[in-house]
Short mmCIF file of C-alpha atoms in Angstrom, two decimals:
data_model
loop_
_atom_site.label_atom_id
_atom_site.label_comp_id
_atom_site.label_asym_id
_atom_site.label_seq_id
_atom_site.Cartn_x
_atom_site.Cartn_y
_atom_site.Cartn_z
CA MET A 26 5.78 12.62 8.70
CA ARG A 27 7.84 14.29 11.40
CA CYS A 28 6.50 16.85 13.79
CA SER A 29 8.34 19.26 16.06
CA ILE A 30 9.01 18.06 19.57
CA ALA A 31 8.89 20.60 22.38
CA VAL A 32 10.51 19.33 25.58
CA CYS A 33 10.97 21.37 28.76
CA ALA A 34 13.30 20.13 31.47
CA GLY A 35 11.67 19.81 34.85
CA ILE A 36 12.94 22.30 37.48
CA PHE A 37 13.15 21.16 41.08
CA TYR A 38 13.91 23.31 44.09
CA THR A 39 15.49 21.90 47.24
CA SER A 40 15.42 23.40 50.70
CA THR A 41 18.38 25.48 51.86
CA ALA A 42 19.77 26.37 55.31
CA PHE A 43 17.36 29.31 55.39
CA PHE A 44 14.46 26.93 56.02
CA ALA A 45 13.86 24.84 59.08
CA PRO A 46 15.08 21.26 58.60
CA SER A 47 11.60 19.88 59.24
CA GLN A 48 10.13 21.68 56.25
CA SER A 49 9.90 19.88 52.89
CA HIS A 50 9.18 21.45 49.54
CA SER A 51 8.08 19.71 46.37
CA ALA A 52 6.77 20.74 42.98
CA PRO A 53 3.09 21.70 43.08
CA PRO A 54 0.77 18.97 41.79
CA LYS A 55 0.00 19.08 38.10
CA PRO A 56 -3.49 20.52 37.51
CA PRO A 57 -5.94 18.14 35.85
CA ALA A 58 -5.81 17.97 32.08
CA PRO A 59 -8.83 18.94 30.01
CA LEU A 60 -11.10 16.06 29.03
CA LEU A 61 -10.52 15.67 25.30
CA ALA A 62 -13.00 15.05 22.51
CA PHE A 63 -11.83 13.31 19.33
CA PRO A 64 -10.52 16.18 17.17
CA VAL A 65 -11.65 15.05 13.69
CA ALA A 66 -15.22 14.66 12.47
CA CYS A 67 -14.79 11.25 10.85
CA ASP A 68 -15.94 7.67 11.27
CA THR A 69 -13.08 5.63 12.74
CA ASP A 70 -14.62 2.47 11.27
CA SER A 71 -14.48 3.71 7.68
CA ASP A 72 -13.20 7.27 7.16
CA CYS A 73 -10.14 7.55 9.38
CA PHE A 74 -7.77 5.75 11.72
CA ILE A 75 -4.76 6.47 13.92
CA GLN A 76 -1.70 5.61 11.87
CA HIS A 77 0.92 6.72 14.42
CA TYR A 78 0.85 6.91 18.21
CA PHE A 79 3.29 8.27 20.80
CA ASP A 80 6.77 6.71 20.82
CA TYR A 81 7.68 4.99 24.12
CA ALA A 82 11.04 3.50 23.14
CA PRO A 83 14.24 5.44 23.89
CA GLY A 84 16.94 5.36 21.24
CA PRO A 85 16.46 4.38 17.59
CA GLU A 86 13.68 1.85 18.21
CA ALA A 87 9.98 2.84 18.26
CA LEU A 88 7.11 1.30 20.25
CA ASP A 89 3.66 2.69 20.90
CA HIS A 90 1.85 2.64 24.27
CA THR A 91 0.77 -1.00 23.75
CA CYS A 92 4.37 -2.01 22.87
CA GLY A 93 3.17 -2.31 19.27
CA ILE A 94 4.79 -0.82 16.17
CA LEU A 95 2.30 1.90 15.21
CA THR A 96 4.69 4.81 15.72
CA TYR A 97 8.13 5.96 14.64
CA ASN A 98 11.23 7.13 16.43
CA GLY A 99 10.68 10.33 18.41
CA HIS A 100 7.00 10.78 17.50
CA GLN A 101 5.25 12.70 20.30
CA GLY A 102 1.65 12.95 19.18
CA ILE A 103 -0.98 11.04 17.26
CA ASP A 104 -1.53 11.07 13.49
CA ILE A 105 -5.17 10.73 12.46
CA ARG A 106 -5.17 9.73 8.80
CA VAL A 107 -8.26 10.24 6.65
CA SER A 108 -9.40 8.40 3.55
CA SER A 109 -8.35 9.95 0.25
CA PRO A 110 -8.94 11.65 -2.10
CA GLU A 111 -12.16 12.72 -0.33
CA TRP A 112 -10.14 14.99 2.01
CA LYS A 113 -9.63 17.40 -0.90
CA GLU A 114 -13.30 17.52 -1.83
CA SER A 115 -15.86 17.85 0.98
CA GLY A 116 -13.10 17.71 3.59
CA PHE A 117 -12.88 16.39 7.15
CA PRO A 118 -13.46 19.02 9.87
CA VAL A 119 -10.86 19.51 12.59
CA LEU A 120 -12.53 20.29 15.92
CA ALA A 121 -11.35 21.79 19.21
CA ALA A 122 -10.69 18.91 21.61
CA ALA A 123 -11.60 21.09 24.60
CA LYS A 124 -12.68 24.66 25.31
CA GLY A 125 -9.99 27.30 25.46
CA ARG A 126 -8.47 30.36 23.80
CA ILE A 127 -6.83 30.32 20.37
CA GLU A 128 -3.17 31.16 20.94
CA ILE A 129 -1.42 30.59 17.59
CA ILE A 130 -2.58 30.01 14.02
CA LYS A 131 -0.76 29.51 10.73
CA ASP A 132 -2.28 29.27 7.26
CA GLY A 133 -1.32 29.78 3.63
CA ILE A 134 1.01 26.78 3.20
CA PRO A 135 0.11 24.70 0.11
CA ASP A 136 -1.15 21.15 0.40
CA ARG A 137 1.48 18.92 -1.16
CA ALA A 138 2.59 15.36 -0.43
CA LEU A 139 6.31 14.82 -0.07
CA ASN A 140 7.52 12.10 -2.39
CA GLN A 141 9.60 9.19 -1.13
CA GLN A 142 12.89 10.80 -2.17
CA GLU A 143 12.03 14.03 -0.34
CA ILE A 144 11.14 12.06 2.76
CA LYS A 145 14.50 10.26 2.73
CA SER A 146 16.50 13.46 2.14
CA SER A 147 14.67 15.34 4.92
CA ARG A 148 15.42 12.82 7.68
CA GLY A 149 17.26 14.45 10.55
CA LEU A 150 16.29 17.96 9.42
CA ALA A 151 13.80 20.29 11.06
CA PRO A 152 10.30 19.63 9.69
CA LYS A 153 8.68 22.14 7.38
CA PRO A 154 5.98 24.29 9.03
CA SER A 155 2.36 23.37 8.38
CA ASN A 156 -0.97 25.15 8.65
CA SER A 157 -1.76 24.79 12.33
CA VAL A 158 -3.68 25.91 15.40
CA VAL A 159 -2.67 25.95 19.08
CA ILE A 160 -5.31 26.27 21.82
CA ASN A 161 -4.47 27.36 25.37
CA HIS A 162 -6.73 25.59 27.89
CA GLY A 163 -5.29 27.25 30.98
CA ASP A 164 -3.17 25.86 33.84
CA GLY A 165 -0.33 25.15 31.39
CA TRP A 166 -2.30 22.82 29.11
CA ARG A 167 -2.40 23.24 25.31
CA THR A 168 -3.56 21.23 22.33
CA HIS A 169 -1.82 21.41 18.95
CA TYR A 170 -3.34 20.72 15.51
CA GLY A 171 -1.05 20.37 12.48
CA HIS A 172 -1.10 19.78 8.69
CA LEU A 173 -4.40 21.61 8.18
CA ARG A 174 -5.68 22.28 4.70
CA GLN A 175 -4.56 25.54 3.09
CA GLY A 176 -7.12 28.31 3.50
CA SER A 177 -9.31 26.29 5.88
CA VAL A 178 -8.30 27.81 9.25
CA ILE A 179 -11.27 29.91 10.41
CA VAL A 180 -10.21 30.93 13.95
CA LYS A 181 -8.12 33.90 15.10
CA PRO A 182 -5.67 34.40 17.99
CA GLY A 183 -7.45 35.45 21.17
CA GLN A 184 -10.74 33.87 20.11
CA GLU A 185 -12.52 31.77 22.73
CA VAL A 186 -13.70 28.38 21.45
CA SER A 187 -15.82 25.65 22.98
CA GLN A 188 -15.23 21.92 22.75
CA GLY A 189 -16.18 20.79 19.24
CA SER A 190 -15.74 24.22 17.61
CA LEU A 191 -14.60 24.08 14.00
CA LEU A 192 -10.94 25.05 13.56
CA GLY A 193 -10.28 24.04 9.94
CA LEU A 194 -10.00 20.96 7.73
CA VAL A 195 -7.60 18.02 7.61
CA GLY A 196 -4.94 18.71 5.01
CA LEU A 197 -1.58 17.88 3.51
CA SER A 198 0.58 20.87 4.42
CA GLY A 199 4.11 20.77 5.81
CA SER A 200 6.37 17.72 6.18
CA THR A 201 4.04 14.86 5.37
CA SER A 202 3.30 12.37 2.62
CA PHE A 203 -0.36 11.68 3.42
CA PRO A 204 -3.40 13.74 4.51
CA HIS A 205 -3.89 13.65 8.25
CA LEU A 206 -4.16 15.65 11.44
CA HIS A 207 -1.18 15.61 13.75
CA PHE A 208 -2.60 16.19 17.24
CA HIS A 209 -0.74 16.48 20.49
CA LEU A 210 -1.36 17.62 24.04
CA SER A 211 1.26 19.51 26.04
CA TYR A 212 1.73 20.69 29.62
CA ARG A 213 4.06 23.66 30.05
CA GLY A 214 5.92 22.72 26.89
CA GLN A 215 6.21 18.99 27.58
CA ASN A 216 4.27 16.73 25.23
CA ILE A 217 1.85 14.32 26.91
CA ASP A 218 0.29 11.18 25.43
CA PRO A 219 -3.52 11.60 25.75
CA PHE A 220 -3.92 7.81 25.87
CA THR A 221 -1.88 7.44 29.08
CA GLY A 222 -1.12 10.89 30.51
CA MET A 223 2.60 10.05 30.21
CA THR A 224 5.54 11.57 28.36
CA GLY A 225 6.70 8.35 26.68
CA SER A 226 9.98 8.27 28.60
CA GLU A 227 8.41 5.81 31.06
CA GLY A 228 8.52 3.01 28.47
CA CYS A 229 5.64 1.05 26.98
CA ALA A 230 5.60 -1.52 29.80
CA GLN A 231 4.54 1.24 32.20
CA ALA A 232 2.01 2.78 29.82
CA ALA A 233 -0.73 0.40 30.97
CA THR A 234 -0.63 2.06 34.39
CA GLY A 235 -1.52 5.46 32.95
CA ARG A 236 -4.96 6.95 32.48
CA SER A 237 -6.66 8.28 29.39
CA PHE A 238 -7.43 11.97 28.96
CA TRP A 239 -10.01 11.20 26.28
CA SER A 240 -13.71 11.63 26.99
CA ALA A 241 -15.92 8.54 27.28
CA GLU A 242 -17.32 9.22 23.80
CA ALA A 243 -13.84 9.55 22.31
CA ASN A 244 -12.63 6.41 24.06
CA ALA A 245 -15.52 4.49 22.51
CA LYS A 246 -14.21 5.45 19.05
CA LEU A 247 -10.55 4.82 19.81
CA GLY A 248 -10.19 1.09 20.33
CA TYR A 249 -6.61 0.15 19.44
CA LYS A 250 -6.31 -1.54 16.05
CA ASP A 251 -2.93 -3.04 15.18
CA ALA A 252 -3.65 -3.33 11.44
CA GLY A 253 -6.25 -2.31 8.93
CA VAL A 254 -7.15 -1.47 5.34
CA PHE A 255 -6.76 2.00 3.96
CA ARG A 256 -7.81 1.43 0.35
CA THR A 257 -8.04 -1.43 -2.10
CA GLY A 258 -8.89 -1.76 -5.75
CA PHE A 259 -8.05 -2.66 -9.35
CA SER A 260 -6.15 -0.62 -11.92
CA ASP A 261 -4.24 -0.92 -15.19
CA HIS A 262 -0.90 -0.24 -13.44
CA PHE A 263 0.53 -0.46 -9.96
CA PRO A 264 -0.15 2.95 -8.35
CA ASN A 265 2.30 4.66 -6.02
CA TYR A 266 1.50 6.37 -2.73
CA GLU A 267 1.28 9.83 -4.31
CA GLU A 268 -1.30 8.65 -6.85
CA LEU A 269 -3.48 7.06 -4.17
CA ASP A 270 -3.47 10.24 -2.10
CA THR A 271 -4.23 12.63 -4.93
CA GLN A 272 -6.01 10.74 -7.72
CA LYS A 273 -8.74 8.23 -8.39
CA VAL A 274 -6.93 5.35 -10.07
CA GLU A 275 -9.38 2.52 -9.47
CA ILE A 276 -10.98 0.72 -12.44
CA ASN A 277 -13.94 -1.60 -11.88
CA ASN A 278 -14.83 -2.30 -15.52
CA PHE A 279 -11.98 -3.24 -17.84
CA PRO A 280 -12.37 -3.02 -21.62
CA PRO A 281 -12.71 -6.12 -23.83
CA GLU A 282 -9.47 -7.76 -24.98
CA SER A 283 -7.70 -6.83 -21.71
CA LYS A 284 -4.74 -9.13 -21.09
CA GLU A 285 -3.80 -8.00 -17.58
CA PHE A 286 -4.93 -6.20 -14.45
CA TYR A 287 -3.49 -5.12 -11.11
CA PHE A 288 -5.05 -5.72 -7.72
CA TRP A 289 -3.66 -3.70 -4.80
CA VAL A 290 -4.31 -3.18 -1.12
CA SER A 291 -3.07 -0.27 0.95
CA LEU A 292 -2.65 -1.43 4.56
CA TRP A 293 -1.39 -0.06 7.82
CA GLY A 294 0.22 -2.01 10.65
CA ILE A 295 1.81 -4.64 8.40
CA ARG A 296 4.69 -6.55 10.04
CA GLN A 297 7.58 -8.79 9.15
CA GLY A 298 6.43 -12.39 9.43
CA ASP A 299 2.82 -11.67 8.45
CA MET A 300 1.46 -14.10 5.86
CA GLU A 301 -0.62 -12.97 2.92
CA GLU A 302 -2.81 -15.10 0.70
CA LEU A 303 -4.38 -14.16 -2.63
CA LYS A 304 -7.03 -16.10 -4.51
CA ILE A 305 -8.54 -15.09 -7.86
CA LEU A 306 -11.57 -16.91 -9.24
CA LEU A 307 -11.85 -16.28 -12.99
CA PRO A 308 -15.16 -16.36 -14.88
CA ASP A 309 -14.03 -19.42 -16.88
CA GLY A 310 -13.65 -21.39 -13.62
CA ASP A 311 -9.87 -21.16 -13.43
CA VAL A 312 -8.36 -20.32 -10.02
CA TYR A 313 -5.12 -18.47 -9.33
CA GLN A 314 -3.61 -18.68 -5.84
CA ARG A 315 -0.44 -17.52 -4.12
CA SER A 316 0.80 -17.13 -0.56
CA ASP A 317 3.87 -15.38 0.80
CA GLU A 318 5.46 -14.53 4.12
CA ILE A 319 6.40 -10.88 4.38
CA ASP A 320 10.09 -10.41 5.02
CA LYS A 321 11.87 -7.33 6.31
CA SER A 322 12.69 -6.00 2.86
CA SER A 323 9.01 -5.88 1.85
CA VAL A 324 7.41 -4.42 4.99
CA GLN A 325 5.40 -1.68 3.36
CA GLY A 326 1.74 -0.85 3.46
CA LEU A 327 1.04 -0.87 -0.28
CA ARG A 328 0.80 -4.42 -1.61
CA GLY A 329 0.33 -5.10 -5.31
CA PHE A 330 -0.45 -8.16 -7.42
CA PHE A 331 -0.33 -8.57 -11.19
CA TYR A 332 -2.32 -11.08 -13.22
CA SER A 333 -1.92 -11.53 -16.97
CA ARG A 334 -2.25 -13.94 -19.87
CA SER A 335 -0.76 -13.86 -23.35
CA LEU A 336 -4.28 -13.97 -24.79
CA PRO A 337 -7.19 -11.71 -23.83
CA LEU A 338 -8.64 -12.56 -20.46
CA PRO A 339 -12.12 -14.12 -20.46
CA ALA A 340 -14.94 -11.63 -20.12
CA GLY A 341 -17.04 -11.68 -16.98
CA THR A 342 -16.70 -11.20 -13.24
CA TYR A 343 -13.41 -11.77 -11.39
CA HIS A 344 -13.66 -12.49 -7.66
CA VAL A 345 -10.58 -11.73 -5.54
CA ASN A 346 -9.97 -12.67 -1.92
CA TYR A 347 -7.00 -11.32 0.04
CA LYS A 348 -6.09 -12.42 3.56
CA LEU A 349 -3.40 -11.20 5.92
CA ARG A 350 -2.60 -13.62 8.73
CA ARG A 351 -0.54 -13.01 11.86
CA LEU A 352 0.89 -15.52 14.30
CA LYS A 353 -0.52 -14.39 17.64
CA ASN A 354 -0.13 -17.70 19.44
CA LYS A 355 1.88 -20.90 19.12
CA HIS A 356 -0.79 -22.88 17.34
CA SER A 357 -2.09 -21.15 14.23
CA PRO A 358 -2.04 -17.75 12.53
CA GLU A 359 -5.05 -15.50 13.00
CA THR A 360 -6.70 -13.79 10.05
CA ILE A 361 -6.55 -10.08 10.83
CA ILE A 362 -7.53 -8.75 7.38
CA ASN A 363 -9.96 -10.41 4.97
CA ILE A 364 -10.90 -8.59 1.75
CA ASP A 365 -13.35 -9.67 -0.94
CA ARG A 366 -13.47 -7.63 -4.14
CA SER A 367 -14.71 -8.13 -7.67
CA MET A 368 -14.37 -6.45 -11.05
CA GLU A 369 -15.60 -6.97 -14.60
CA ILE A 370 -13.96 -7.46 -17.96
CA GLU A 371 -16.55 -6.39 -20.51
CA SER A 372 -17.61 -8.64 -23.37
CA PRO A 373 -16.60 -7.68 -26.91
CA LYS A 374 -19.36 -6.01 -28.84
CA ASP A 375 -20.89 -8.12 -31.59
CA PRO A 376 -20.16 -6.24 -34.84
CA PHE A 377 -23.30 -7.75 -36.39
CA THR A 378 -25.61 -6.52 -33.65
CA SER A 379 -27.72 -3.59 -34.72
CA PRO A 380 -27.80 -0.64 -32.32
CA ASN A 381 -31.10 -0.09 -30.47
#
């Protein structure tokens, strides 16, 4: 996903001969930012997570405010991703982060995920507009809410809203491949990271000296997580990103005589050098294991594994354990993701058994 970046150059005035030499003039202090509530009604332990943060690395590299990798080049906001496909059903409300006046709205753009080819071909181009809301909080401060669901925006320009007022629903409109809210804070046209109060040009090493503009309640929900699980499951084929975002592909009970199944995990924050381990315990007591180190060519969040036999697989319960380990010190890798799942292959029906 790419979002528009509004940057205003700072204007500085210097004294001239008209003024007495002893006088000094500087830009007026920046008024305090509004204290921000988390703008999506979702559980950050299960329903949603921040997939992308502000970019603090100049040039082609990308580093977030912790010097981690959860951002991309030029990103000046935060992307709050929600679990799918629930976003299209009951929906996840987008809420005003602070009180203010509705300044701009846009609606009517269809919800549609860009496919991988469209994402590649659109790089370097201006992003497509999305259903969005902009709130003016006064003193030059604004909050921006993008990629809202088509037809969900319920506010109008000029309307006064309080903190927590409903604006719309998380959607999939504009230049994006997954349902999320793009949120950013700006001061007089310059985007500000709400985690640090900085513009990102200071570099991630300086970000620790900043201060959060989030409320105490929001901060309690926003502990930084450098990796996590989006979805996981079993299916009869390896799903792609578009299927996971728009369809229910998971199968928990496979028919008798099945000879294969796929197990997949959709992760975020995966890195080159991470180590993944898979263990499958079959109902006949057999055990299948594999371990791999993730190289640069396979750094992607959707991991898939295929298990098959030439003969039908034994009926019963299959227990799967997946671990992702990361070397965080010199001694041993730390398990940062540990998943236990199970599924069933049904027993063949006895043709001689009379129906009840």
